[in-house]
Coordinates of C-alpha atoms in Angstrom, one line a residue:
M1 CA 100.4 104.6 120.2
T2 CA 98.4 107.6 121.7
P3 CA 94.9 107.2 121.2
I4 CA 93.2 109.9 119.1
E5 CA 89.7 111.2 120.4
V6 CA 86.8 110.1 117.6
T7 CA 83.3 111.3 117.5
T8 CA 82.1 107.4 116.8
L9 CA 83.9 104.1 116.1
S10 CA 81.6 100.9 116.3
V11 CA 81.4 97.6 115.3
C12 CA 78.1 95.9 114.8
L13 CA 77.4 92.1 114.1
S14 CA 73.9 92.0 112.4
G15 CA 72.1 89.2 110.7
V16 CA 68.9 87.9 109.6
D17 CA 66.5 85.8 111.7
P18 CA 66.3 82.1 109.8
V19 CA 62.9 81.6 110.9
S20 CA 61.1 85.0 110.6
G21 CA 63.3 86.4 108.1
A22 CA 63.8 89.8 110.3
D23 CA 66.8 91.8 110.5
I24 CA 68.6 91.3 113.8
R25 CA 71.4 93.0 115.6
L26 CA 73.4 90.1 117.5
A27 CA 76.1 92.2 119.0
Q28 CA 77.8 95.9 119.0
S29 CA 80.9 97.4 120.5
Q30 CA 82.0 100.9 120.6
S31 CA 85.3 103.1 121.3
A32 CA 85.5 106.8 121.8
N33 CA 89.3 106.4 120.6
W34 CA 91.2 105.6 117.6
C35 CA 94.4 103.6 118.1
E36 CA 96.6 100.9 116.4
G37 CA 94.6 97.6 116.6
I38 CA 91.2 99.0 117.8
I39 CA 89.3 97.8 114.8
P40 CA 90.3 93.9 115.2
T41 CA 90.0 94.3 119.0
L42 CA 86.3 95.5 118.3
I43 CA 85.6 92.7 115.8
N44 CA 86.7 90.1 118.2
E45 CA 84.4 91.6 120.8
V46 CA 81.3 91.4 118.9
L47 CA 82.5 88.0 117.5
D48 CA 82.7 86.8 121.4
E49 CA 78.9 88.0 122.0
G50 CA 78.0 86.4 118.6
E51 CA 79.4 83.1 119.7
K52 CA 77.7 83.3 122.9
F53 CA 74.4 83.8 121.1
A54 CA 75.0 80.6 119.4
D55 CA 75.8 78.9 122.2
A56 CA 77.0 75.2 121.8
A57 CA 77.3 75.7 117.9
G58 CA 79.9 78.3 118.4
L59 CA 80.7 80.8 115.6
E60 CA 79.6 78.2 112.8
G61 CA 76.2 78.6 114.3
L62 CA 75.9 82.0 112.7
L63 CA 76.1 80.8 109.2
A64 CA 72.5 80.5 109.3
Y65 CA 72.2 84.1 110.0
D66 CA 73.7 85.5 107.1
V67 CA 75.8 87.9 109.1
T68 CA 77.7 91.2 108.6
L69 CA 80.3 93.2 110.5
G70 CA 79.4 96.8 109.9
I71 CA 82.2 99.3 111.1
G72 CA 81.2 102.8 111.5
L73 CA 83.8 105.6 112.3
S74 CA 83.4 109.6 112.3
S75 CA 86.3 111.2 113.3
S76 CA 89.0 114.2 112.5
G77 CA 92.6 114.0 112.1
I78 CA 93.1 110.4 111.8
W79 CA 94.5 108.1 108.9
P80 CA 92.2 105.0 109.0
G81 CA 94.1 102.4 107.8
F82 CA 94.3 99.1 109.7
I83 CA 95.2 95.4 109.5
L84 CA 93.2 92.3 110.2
D85 CA 95.4 89.5 111.7
V86 CA 95.3 85.7 110.8
D87 CA 93.5 84.8 113.9
T88 CA 90.9 87.4 113.5
I89 CA 90.1 86.5 109.8
T90 CA 89.7 82.7 110.8
R91 CA 87.0 83.9 113.2
I92 CA 85.3 86.0 110.6
S93 CA 85.7 83.2 108.1
A94 CA 84.1 80.6 110.5
C95 CA 81.0 82.6 111.0
G96 CA 80.5 83.2 107.2
A97 CA 80.5 87.2 108.0
E98 CA 80.7 90.0 105.1
L99 CA 82.4 93.4 106.3
D100 CA 81.3 96.9 105.5
F101 CA 83.8 99.7 106.7
D102 CA 82.0 103.1 106.3
P103 CA 84.2 105.9 107.5
Y104 CA 83.4 109.8 107.7
I105 CA 86.8 111.7 108.2
D106 CA 87.9 115.3 108.1
D107 CA 91.4 116.7 108.2
V108 CA 92.9 113.4 107.2
P109 CA 96.7 113.6 107.5
N110 CA 98.9 113.3 104.4
H111 CA 99.4 109.7 104.1
P112 CA 101.4 108.5 100.8
C113 CA 100.8 105.3 99.2
V114 CA 103.5 102.5 99.8
V115 CA 103.2 101.4 96.3
N116 CA 104.3 103.8 93.2
T117 CA 100.9 103.9 91.7
D118 CA 98.7 106.8 89.8
D119 CA 95.7 104.4 90.2
D120 CA 92.9 104.9 92.6
F121 CA 92.4 101.3 93.6
T122 CA 94.9 98.4 93.7
V123 CA 94.5 95.1 95.2
E124 CA 98.0 93.2 95.9
F125 CA 98.7 89.7 97.1
T126 CA 102.1 89.2 98.5
A127 CA 104.2 86.4 100.1
L128 CA 107.6 85.4 101.0
D129 CA 109.5 83.7 98.5
A130 CA 112.6 81.2 99.1
H131 CA 114.8 83.8 100.0
H132 CA 112.3 85.2 102.7
E133 CA 112.0 88.3 100.5
R134 CA 108.3 89.6 99.8
R135 CA 107.4 89.7 96.5
V136 CA 104.2 90.3 94.8
I137 CA 101.9 87.5 93.5
A138 CA 99.4 89.1 92.1
K139 CA 98.0 92.4 91.5
R140 CA 94.9 94.4 90.3
R141 CA 94.6 98.1 89.1
L142 CA 91.8 100.6 88.7
K143 CA 92.5 104.0 87.2
E144 CA 89.2 105.5 88.5
Y145 CA 87.3 104.0 91.4
Y146 CA 83.5 104.7 92.1
G147 CA 82.9 101.9 94.6
S148 CA 81.0 98.5 94.7
L149 CA 84.0 97.0 92.3
E150 CA 86.2 95.3 95.2
D151 CA 84.5 92.0 94.8
V152 CA 85.6 91.8 91.2
F153 CA 89.1 93.1 91.5
I154 CA 89.8 91.0 94.7
W155 CA 88.5 87.8 93.1
Q156 CA 90.8 88.5 90.0
T157 CA 93.8 88.8 92.2
F158 CA 93.0 85.8 94.1
K159 CA 92.4 83.8 90.7
E160 CA 95.9 85.0 89.4
A161 CA 97.3 83.8 92.7
W162 CA 95.8 80.5 92.4
H163 CA 98.3 79.7 89.5
Y164 CA 101.5 80.4 91.3
H165 CA 102.0 77.1 92.6
Q166 CA 100.0 75.2 89.6
D167 CA 97.6 73.7 92.0
N168 CA 94.6 76.0 91.9
S169 CA 94.9 76.6 95.5
L170 CA 96.0 79.1 98.2
R171 CA 97.1 76.7 101.0
A172 CA 100.5 76.5 99.7
F173 CA 100.8 79.9 100.6
R174 CA 100.1 79.2 104.5
E175 CA 103.8 79.1 105.5
K176 CA 104.9 82.1 103.3
Q177 CA 103.2 84.9 105.5
P178 CA 100.9 86.0 102.5
K179 CA 99.0 89.3 102.7
L180 CA 96.2 90.8 100.7
T181 CA 96.6 94.7 100.7
L182 CA 93.9 97.0 99.4
Y183 CA 95.0 100.6 98.3
A184 CA 92.4 102.9 98.0
R185 CA 92.5 106.5 97.1
Y186 CA 90.5 109.0 99.5
Y187 CA 87.2 110.5 98.3
K188 CA 85.3 113.4 99.0
D189 CA 81.8 112.8 99.9
K190 CA 78.8 114.5 98.6
T191 CA 75.8 112.9 100.3
R192 CA 76.2 113.1 104.2
L193 CA 73.1 113.4 105.7
V194 CA 72.9 115.1 109.3
D195 CA 69.8 116.0 111.2
G196 CA 67.8 116.3 108.3
G197 CA 70.1 118.1 106.1
Y198 CA 73.4 118.1 104.7
D199 CA 76.3 119.3 106.1
N200 CA 79.6 120.6 104.7
P201 CA 80.7 118.0 102.1
E202 CA 84.2 119.4 101.2
D203 CA 85.4 118.3 104.8
D204 CA 84.5 114.6 104.3
I205 CA 86.5 112.0 103.2
R206 CA 85.2 108.3 102.6
P207 CA 87.8 105.7 101.9
G208 CA 85.4 102.7 102.6
F209 CA 85.1 99.2 101.2
H210 CA 83.0 96.0 101.4
L211 CA 84.4 92.6 101.6
N212 CA 82.2 89.6 101.1
R213 CA 82.3 86.2 102.9
D214 CA 84.5 84.5 100.0
V215 CA 87.3 87.1 100.6
F216 CA 87.7 85.8 104.2
I217 CA 87.2 82.0 103.2
R218 CA 90.2 82.4 100.8
L219 CA 92.1 84.6 103.1
N220 CA 91.7 82.0 105.9
A221 CA 93.0 79.0 103.7
A222 CA 95.9 80.8 102.8
N223 CA 96.3 82.0 106.5
A224 CA 97.0 85.6 105.3
R225 CA 96.7 88.9 106.7
F226 CA 94.4 91.8 105.1
V227 CA 95.9 95.2 105.2
Y228 CA 93.7 98.3 104.2
W229 CA 95.9 101.3 103.1
P230 CA 94.1 104.8 102.2
F231 CA 96.0 107.1 100.6
E232 CA 95.8 110.6 98.7
C233 CA 98.4 111.8 96.4
K234 CA 98.1 113.7 93.4
R235 CA 98.1 112.5 89.6
K236 CA 101.0 113.0 87.4
A237 CA 100.3 115.5 84.8
G238 CA 98.6 113.5 82.0
A239 CA 98.0 110.5 83.9

C-alpha cells in the first residue's frame, strides 16, 4: 500500500513512577506516513524500548508503572482503521497497558460500515465455527455514542461470549481465530485547540476510542485479534 503523508503520527508509552508517583514517558515512536500496519509497528517499537527500560524483568516489569499506550494522529485524506495482531496484543497484555487512540482527521474518504447498522457504536466478537465459517458470537450496539462507553459495551460483549462454550472462559476460542471488532461512526470535533485558539471544527473528524488493560488480557486469553473500523453513513429516515 502506498504511504499517505500525514502531519503527525506518534505512539507514546507513558506511566507512573512507582516510587515518586511522577508521570514519566518511557518511549515514543513517530512516523510521517500512514500505511497499512503502521500502528502495530510503532506500538511494538515503543514496547521494545519499554522492555529495555525494565531490563531483566521484561515487559512484565512495566506492570508496576501503570503504563498507557497513547496514539496521536493528525492527518488528511486517510481512513484511520487498523488491526492489532495476536502477537502485539500478547505484548500489550504482558505489560498491563491501556490504549488511547486520539485522531484529528479531515477529508476522510467515504468508508461504509461492513455490517448493516444504523447504530453509532457496535462491538462484535466473532470466531470460526466447526465448518470454518465466521459467525457472530456476541454483539452489543449503541444508537447514539458520546464517548467513554467502550469499557461497558466491550465488557458486556465478552461476558456474552463467555457463555458460548458454557465454561465462562474465552480460552476455548483460541483455535478459532477470534476477532473483536469495534465499529464506530465518525464524529465532528468541536474542541480542537491550536496555538491558543480554535481552528475550523467542521473539518475535523475524531473516531477515537479507549481500551482498558482488561480488554487486552481477555483478548490474549482468547488468542484474538482487535479490529478498529470507523465509518460514516447516513441514518435511515426515522432511525
